[in-house]
Amino acid sequence: MYKRQTITADTVIISTGATAKWLGLPSEQKYNGFGVSACAVCDGFFFKGQDVAIVGAGDTAAEEATYLAKLCKKVYMLVRRDEFRASKAMVHRVLNTPNIEVIYNSEAKEVLGNGKNVTGLKISNNKTGEEKDIEVEGFFVAIGHKPNTDIFKGWIDMDETGYLKTIPGTTKTNVEGVFAAGDVQDHYYRQAVTAAGSGCMAALDAERYLAAKEHHSEVVS
Ligand SMILES: Cc1cc2nc3c(=O)[nH]c(=O)nc-3n(C[C@H](O)[C@H](O)[C@H](O)COP(=O)(O)OP(=O)(O)OC[C@H]3O[C@@H](n4cnc5c(N)ncnc54)[C@H](O)[C@@H]3O)c2cc1C
């Protein structure tokens, strides 16, 4: 059994990441990685020339839909309300992309598959209750991410959505000696390579912090 213990450290790097939000459909989890994805930039390429659907109505969803439209034959965009949450500029881009079809007042009810891969999506109109199936090979969920920062609440400064705040150009947080790297402090890029880059920055920041502390204690003693 896991035993609770306290570990002390002279410096800490927080890299607890951010978790994609899912719709909560059992079929969504069944086909996660087999046609269902929460990252269009990462997985869009696998659906080159195919039909896909994306759910979401914010800026990220709009950006991901236009990204997918460059690769895929057709992109169905499911918007739960009768309007977007995204900025006007992003909505304009979506509505002016010929191979994106926006379906308002729609919700994904079930991801359809052949046991191996996604083959379609059952959607319903939340105003009329009407249901229909659309044929797609990929389904992208773009309804947001939740940074894994609950345990730092009240200790480390965060923005209104819970991402840790760092001093721009560094990985320093508001607490001396505590650094943050990766998706936990980056709601914008959220890529492995940017996470690794900021991880390297955090390691250097922590090393320099320790070296400066050591130097200070040598001078004082
Ligand atoms: C489906 C998918 C495909 C992707 N494909 C690509 C791709 O092709 N290319 C690319 O560049 N990026 C891709 N990404 C994004 C990439 O995975 C992330 O940007 C990257 O993993 C972020 O690294 P991280 O170390 O910040 O966080 P994570 O990799 O999320 O690691 C965080 C770790 O912290 C742990 N943790 C969380 N809370 C606690 C806690 N309280 N205590 C202890 N441990 C905790 C978690 O369990 C996890 O192990 C993809 C993401 C997804 C979801």
Short mmCIF file of C-alpha atoms and ligand atoms in Angstrom, two decimals:
data_model
loop_
_atom_site.label_atom_id
_atom_site.label_comp_id
_atom_site.label_asym_id
_atom_site.label_seq_id
_atom_site.Cartn_x
_atom_site.Cartn_y
_atom_site.Cartn_z
CA MET A 1 0.00 0.00 0.00
CA TYR A 2 1.16 3.52 -0.76
CA LYS A 3 2.57 5.18 2.35
CA ARG A 4 2.17 8.92 2.71
CA GLN A 5 5.52 10.59 3.22
CA THR A 6 7.02 14.05 3.10
CA ILE A 7 9.98 14.66 0.81
CA THR A 8 11.99 17.83 1.14
CA ALA A 9 13.86 19.40 -1.77
CA ASP A 10 15.91 22.52 -2.40
CA THR A 11 14.18 23.05 -5.73
CA VAL A 12 11.12 21.63 -7.49
CA ILE A 13 10.10 21.37 -11.15
CA ILE A 14 6.36 20.92 -11.69
CA SER A 15 5.45 19.11 -14.93
CA THR A 16 2.08 17.52 -14.25
CA GLY A 17 0.69 18.30 -17.72
CA ALA A 18 -2.88 18.96 -18.82
CA THR A 19 -5.61 16.40 -19.43
CA ALA A 20 -7.88 16.57 -22.46
CA LYS A 21 -11.58 16.80 -21.67
CA TRP A 22 -13.69 14.04 -23.19
CA LEU A 23 -17.40 13.76 -23.87
CA GLY A 24 -17.65 10.71 -21.62
CA LEU A 25 -19.09 8.27 -24.18
CA PRO A 26 -17.99 4.63 -23.69
CA SER A 27 -17.50 4.30 -27.47
CA GLU A 28 -15.24 7.36 -27.42
CA GLN A 29 -12.87 5.62 -25.03
CA LYS A 30 -13.16 2.30 -26.92
CA TYR A 31 -11.89 3.96 -30.13
CA ASN A 32 -9.45 6.38 -28.48
CA GLY A 33 -6.29 5.98 -30.57
CA PHE A 34 -8.22 4.09 -33.27
CA GLY A 35 -9.86 7.08 -34.91
CA VAL A 36 -10.70 9.14 -31.84
CA SER A 37 -8.20 11.80 -30.82
CA ALA A 38 -7.98 14.93 -28.72
CA CYS A 39 -5.20 16.48 -30.79
CA ALA A 40 -5.78 17.42 -34.43
CA VAL A 41 -2.28 18.83 -34.88
CA CYS A 42 -0.80 15.54 -33.63
CA ASP A 43 -3.06 13.01 -35.35
CA GLY A 44 -4.67 14.89 -38.27
CA PHE A 45 -2.08 13.56 -40.72
CA PHE A 46 -3.38 9.99 -40.26
CA PHE A 47 -6.67 11.09 -41.83
CA LYS A 48 -5.26 12.68 -44.96
CA GLY A 49 -7.87 12.64 -47.76
CA GLN A 50 -10.54 11.18 -45.46
CA ASP A 51 -13.72 12.50 -43.82
CA VAL A 52 -13.56 13.48 -40.16
CA ALA A 53 -15.71 15.17 -37.52
CA ILE A 54 -14.67 17.54 -34.76
CA VAL A 55 -16.66 18.60 -31.73
CA GLY A 56 -16.12 21.96 -30.05
CA ALA A 57 -16.97 25.61 -30.56
CA GLY A 58 -14.09 27.57 -29.07
CA ASP A 59 -10.99 29.06 -30.62
CA THR A 60 -9.01 25.82 -30.32
CA ALA A 61 -11.75 23.80 -32.00
CA ALA A 62 -12.04 26.38 -34.79
CA GLU A 63 -8.27 26.39 -35.30
CA GLU A 64 -8.12 22.59 -35.30
CA ALA A 65 -11.04 22.37 -37.77
CA THR A 66 -9.29 24.67 -40.25
CA TYR A 67 -6.07 22.69 -39.76
CA LEU A 68 -7.92 19.43 -40.49
CA ALA A 69 -9.61 20.99 -43.52
CA LYS A 70 -6.19 21.37 -45.15
CA LEU A 71 -5.55 17.64 -44.82
CA CYS A 72 -8.94 15.99 -44.98
CA LYS A 73 -11.57 15.73 -47.68
CA LYS A 74 -14.41 16.88 -45.46
CA VAL A 75 -14.67 18.13 -41.88
CA TYR A 76 -17.98 18.05 -40.02
CA MET A 77 -17.90 20.48 -37.12
CA LEU A 78 -20.39 19.78 -34.35
CA VAL A 79 -21.40 22.88 -32.41
CA ARG A 80 -23.66 22.30 -29.42
CA ARG A 81 -25.39 25.67 -29.45
CA ASP A 82 -26.60 27.74 -32.40
CA GLU A 83 -23.44 29.84 -32.28
CA PHE A 84 -19.70 29.53 -31.71
CA ARG A 85 -17.80 30.54 -28.59
CA ALA A 86 -14.74 31.27 -30.75
CA SER A 87 -13.63 34.77 -31.73
CA LYS A 88 -15.20 36.41 -34.78
CA ALA A 89 -11.98 36.06 -36.77
CA MET A 90 -11.80 32.31 -36.14
CA VAL A 91 -15.49 31.81 -36.94
CA HIS A 92 -14.99 33.73 -40.18
CA ARG A 93 -12.15 31.39 -41.13
CA VAL A 94 -14.25 28.30 -40.41
CA LEU A 95 -17.30 29.55 -42.29
CA ASN A 96 -15.15 30.46 -45.27
CA THR A 97 -13.49 27.07 -45.54
CA PRO A 98 -15.47 25.21 -48.21
CA ASN A 99 -14.85 21.67 -46.92
CA ILE A 100 -15.98 22.40 -43.34
CA GLU A 101 -19.67 21.76 -42.72
CA VAL A 102 -20.85 23.25 -39.43
CA ILE A 103 -23.74 21.40 -37.83
CA TYR A 104 -25.29 23.63 -35.14
CA ASN A 105 -27.33 22.38 -32.17
CA SER A 106 -25.71 19.00 -32.57
CA GLU A 107 -24.29 16.51 -30.11
CA ALA A 108 -22.30 13.34 -30.61
CA LYS A 109 -24.29 10.45 -29.17
CA GLU A 110 -22.04 7.54 -30.11
CA VAL A 111 -18.86 6.81 -31.98
CA LEU A 112 -19.56 4.08 -34.51
CA GLY A 113 -16.95 1.53 -35.46
CA ASN A 114 -16.23 -1.89 -36.88
CA GLY A 115 -14.58 -3.16 -33.71
CA LYS A 116 -11.17 -1.94 -34.91
CA ASN A 117 -11.57 1.61 -36.24
CA VAL A 118 -14.02 4.46 -36.32
CA THR A 119 -16.49 4.30 -39.21
CA GLY A 120 -18.95 7.01 -38.24
CA LEU A 121 -20.73 9.06 -35.67
CA LYS A 122 -24.29 9.09 -34.40
CA ILE A 123 -25.34 12.68 -33.86
CA SER A 124 -28.52 14.26 -32.61
CA ASN A 125 -30.10 17.66 -32.92
CA ASN A 126 -30.63 18.90 -29.36
CA LYS A 127 -33.55 21.09 -30.44
CA THR A 128 -35.58 18.57 -32.45
CA GLY A 129 -34.21 15.29 -31.05
CA GLU A 130 -33.62 14.09 -34.62
CA GLU A 131 -30.78 11.56 -34.90
CA LYS A 132 -28.62 10.69 -37.88
CA ASP A 133 -25.38 8.88 -38.66
CA ILE A 134 -22.51 10.48 -40.52
CA GLU A 135 -19.70 8.49 -42.08
CA VAL A 136 -16.26 9.56 -40.84
CA GLU A 137 -12.94 7.84 -40.29
CA GLY A 138 -11.77 10.21 -37.58
CA PHE A 139 -13.37 11.97 -34.64
CA PHE A 140 -11.60 14.83 -32.88
CA VAL A 141 -12.68 16.05 -29.47
CA ALA A 142 -11.74 19.70 -28.99
CA ILE A 143 -13.73 20.75 -25.94
CA GLY A 144 -10.76 21.89 -23.89
CA HIS A 145 -8.04 20.71 -21.53
CA LYS A 146 -7.77 20.75 -17.76
CA PRO A 147 -4.32 21.49 -16.36
CA ASN A 148 -3.41 19.10 -13.56
CA THR A 149 -2.88 21.80 -10.98
CA ASP A 150 -5.54 21.25 -8.33
CA ILE A 151 -2.93 20.26 -5.76
CA PHE A 152 -1.08 23.57 -6.24
CA LYS A 153 -4.10 25.79 -5.63
CA GLY A 154 -3.30 28.45 -3.07
CA TRP A 155 0.46 27.85 -3.44
CA ILE A 156 1.43 28.62 -7.01
CA ASP A 157 -0.06 31.48 -9.04
CA MET A 158 -2.27 30.30 -11.87
CA ASP A 159 -4.41 31.92 -14.55
CA GLU A 160 -8.20 31.82 -14.52
CA THR A 161 -8.24 28.40 -16.22
CA GLY A 162 -5.73 26.84 -13.82
CA TYR A 163 -2.53 26.91 -15.91
CA LEU A 164 0.52 27.79 -13.80
CA LYS A 165 1.91 31.24 -14.38
CA THR A 166 5.60 31.57 -15.13
CA ILE A 167 7.69 34.68 -15.56
CA PRO A 168 7.82 35.15 -19.36
CA GLY A 169 11.01 33.78 -20.90
CA THR A 170 11.72 31.62 -17.83
CA THR A 171 10.15 28.68 -15.99
CA LYS A 172 10.11 30.54 -12.67
CA THR A 173 6.85 30.54 -10.72
CA ASN A 174 5.90 33.00 -7.97
CA VAL A 175 7.56 30.70 -5.40
CA GLU A 176 11.33 30.95 -5.26
CA GLY A 177 12.98 27.68 -6.30
CA VAL A 178 9.79 26.24 -7.82
CA PHE A 179 9.77 25.98 -11.61
CA ALA A 180 7.08 24.80 -14.04
CA ALA A 181 7.56 23.14 -17.42
CA GLY A 182 5.45 21.57 -20.14
CA ASP A 183 1.71 21.66 -20.72
CA VAL A 184 0.98 22.59 -17.11
CA GLN A 185 2.14 26.12 -17.90
CA ASP A 186 1.36 26.23 -21.64
CA HIS A 187 -2.23 26.33 -22.83
CA TYR A 188 -1.18 27.50 -26.28
CA TYR A 189 1.27 25.03 -27.89
CA ARG A 190 0.80 21.84 -25.82
CA GLN A 191 3.24 19.80 -27.90
CA ALA A 192 5.83 17.21 -26.85
CA VAL A 193 8.67 19.19 -28.35
CA THR A 194 7.68 22.46 -26.63
CA ALA A 195 7.16 20.59 -23.35
CA ALA A 196 10.62 19.03 -23.70
CA GLY A 197 12.12 22.44 -24.52
CA SER A 198 10.62 24.06 -21.47
CA GLY A 199 11.72 21.02 -19.43
CA CYS A 200 15.28 21.77 -20.46
CA MET A 201 14.78 25.42 -19.51
CA ALA A 202 13.44 24.35 -16.10
CA ALA A 203 16.44 22.07 -15.51
CA LEU A 204 18.81 24.96 -16.31
CA ASP A 205 16.79 27.39 -14.18
CA ALA A 206 16.84 24.94 -11.26
CA GLU A 207 20.55 24.25 -11.65
CA ARG A 208 21.36 27.97 -11.71
CA TYR A 209 19.10 28.57 -8.73
CA LEU A 210 20.94 25.88 -6.72
CA ALA A 211 24.35 27.16 -7.84
CA ALA A 212 23.45 30.71 -6.81
CA LYS A 213 22.21 29.47 -3.42
CA GLU A 214 25.42 27.49 -2.87
CA HIS A 215 27.54 30.48 -3.84
CA HIS A 216 25.56 32.69 -1.47
CA SER A 217 26.01 30.28 1.48
CA GLU A 218 29.79 30.00 0.74
CA VAL A 219 30.13 33.81 0.76
CA VAL A 220 28.12 34.15 4.00
CA SER A 221 30.03 31.43 5.93
C1 LIG B 1 -3.67 11.92 -28.33
C2 LIG B 1 -2.48 12.83 -28.22
C3 LIG B 1 -1.50 12.76 -29.20
C4 LIG B 1 -0.40 13.61 -29.14
N1 LIG B 1 0.53 13.55 -30.15
C5 LIG B 1 1.54 14.44 -30.16
C6 LIG B 1 2.47 14.46 -31.24
O1 LIG B 1 2.36 13.70 -32.20
N2 LIG B 1 3.46 15.37 -31.18
C7 LIG B 1 3.60 16.25 -30.14
O2 LIG B 1 4.53 17.05 -30.15
N3 LIG B 1 2.74 16.24 -29.10
C8 LIG B 1 1.71 15.37 -29.09
N4 LIG B 1 0.81 15.39 -28.06
C9 LIG B 1 0.99 16.35 -26.97
C10 LIG B 1 2.05 15.83 -25.97
O3 LIG B 1 1.69 14.53 -25.57
C11 LIG B 1 2.11 16.76 -24.76
O4 LIG B 1 2.32 18.09 -25.19
C12 LIG B 1 3.24 16.37 -23.82
O5 LIG B 1 3.10 15.02 -23.41
C13 LIG B 1 3.27 17.27 -22.59
O6 LIG B 1 4.27 16.83 -21.72
P1 LIG B 1 4.20 17.15 -20.17
O7 LIG B 1 5.41 16.50 -19.59
O8 LIG B 1 4.02 18.60 -19.95
O9 LIG B 1 2.88 16.46 -19.62
P2 LIG B 1 2.43 14.94 -19.70
O10 LIG B 1 3.09 14.18 -20.79
O11 LIG B 1 0.93 15.00 -19.69
O12 LIG B 1 2.95 14.33 -18.32
C14 LIG B 1 2.41 14.72 -17.09
C15 LIG B 1 2.67 13.59 -16.10
O13 LIG B 1 2.40 14.06 -14.78
C16 LIG B 1 1.66 13.07 -14.09
N5 LIG B 1 0.88 13.73 -13.04
C17 LIG B 1 -0.21 14.53 -13.16
N6 LIG B 1 -0.62 14.94 -11.94
C18 LIG B 1 0.23 14.41 -11.03
C19 LIG B 1 0.33 14.46 -9.62
N7 LIG B 1 -0.53 15.16 -8.88
N8 LIG B 1 1.34 13.79 -9.03
C20 LIG B 1 2.23 13.08 -9.76
N9 LIG B 1 2.18 12.98 -11.10
C21 LIG B 1 1.19 13.65 -11.73
C22 LIG B 1 0.79 12.45 -15.18
O14 LIG B 1 0.33 11.17 -14.78
C23 LIG B 1 1.77 12.39 -16.33
O15 LIG B 1 2.55 11.23 -16.26
C24 LIG B 1 -0.27 14.53 -28.07
C25 LIG B 1 -1.25 14.55 -27.06
C26 LIG B 1 -2.35 13.74 -27.13
C27 LIG B 1 -3.40 13.78 -26.02
#
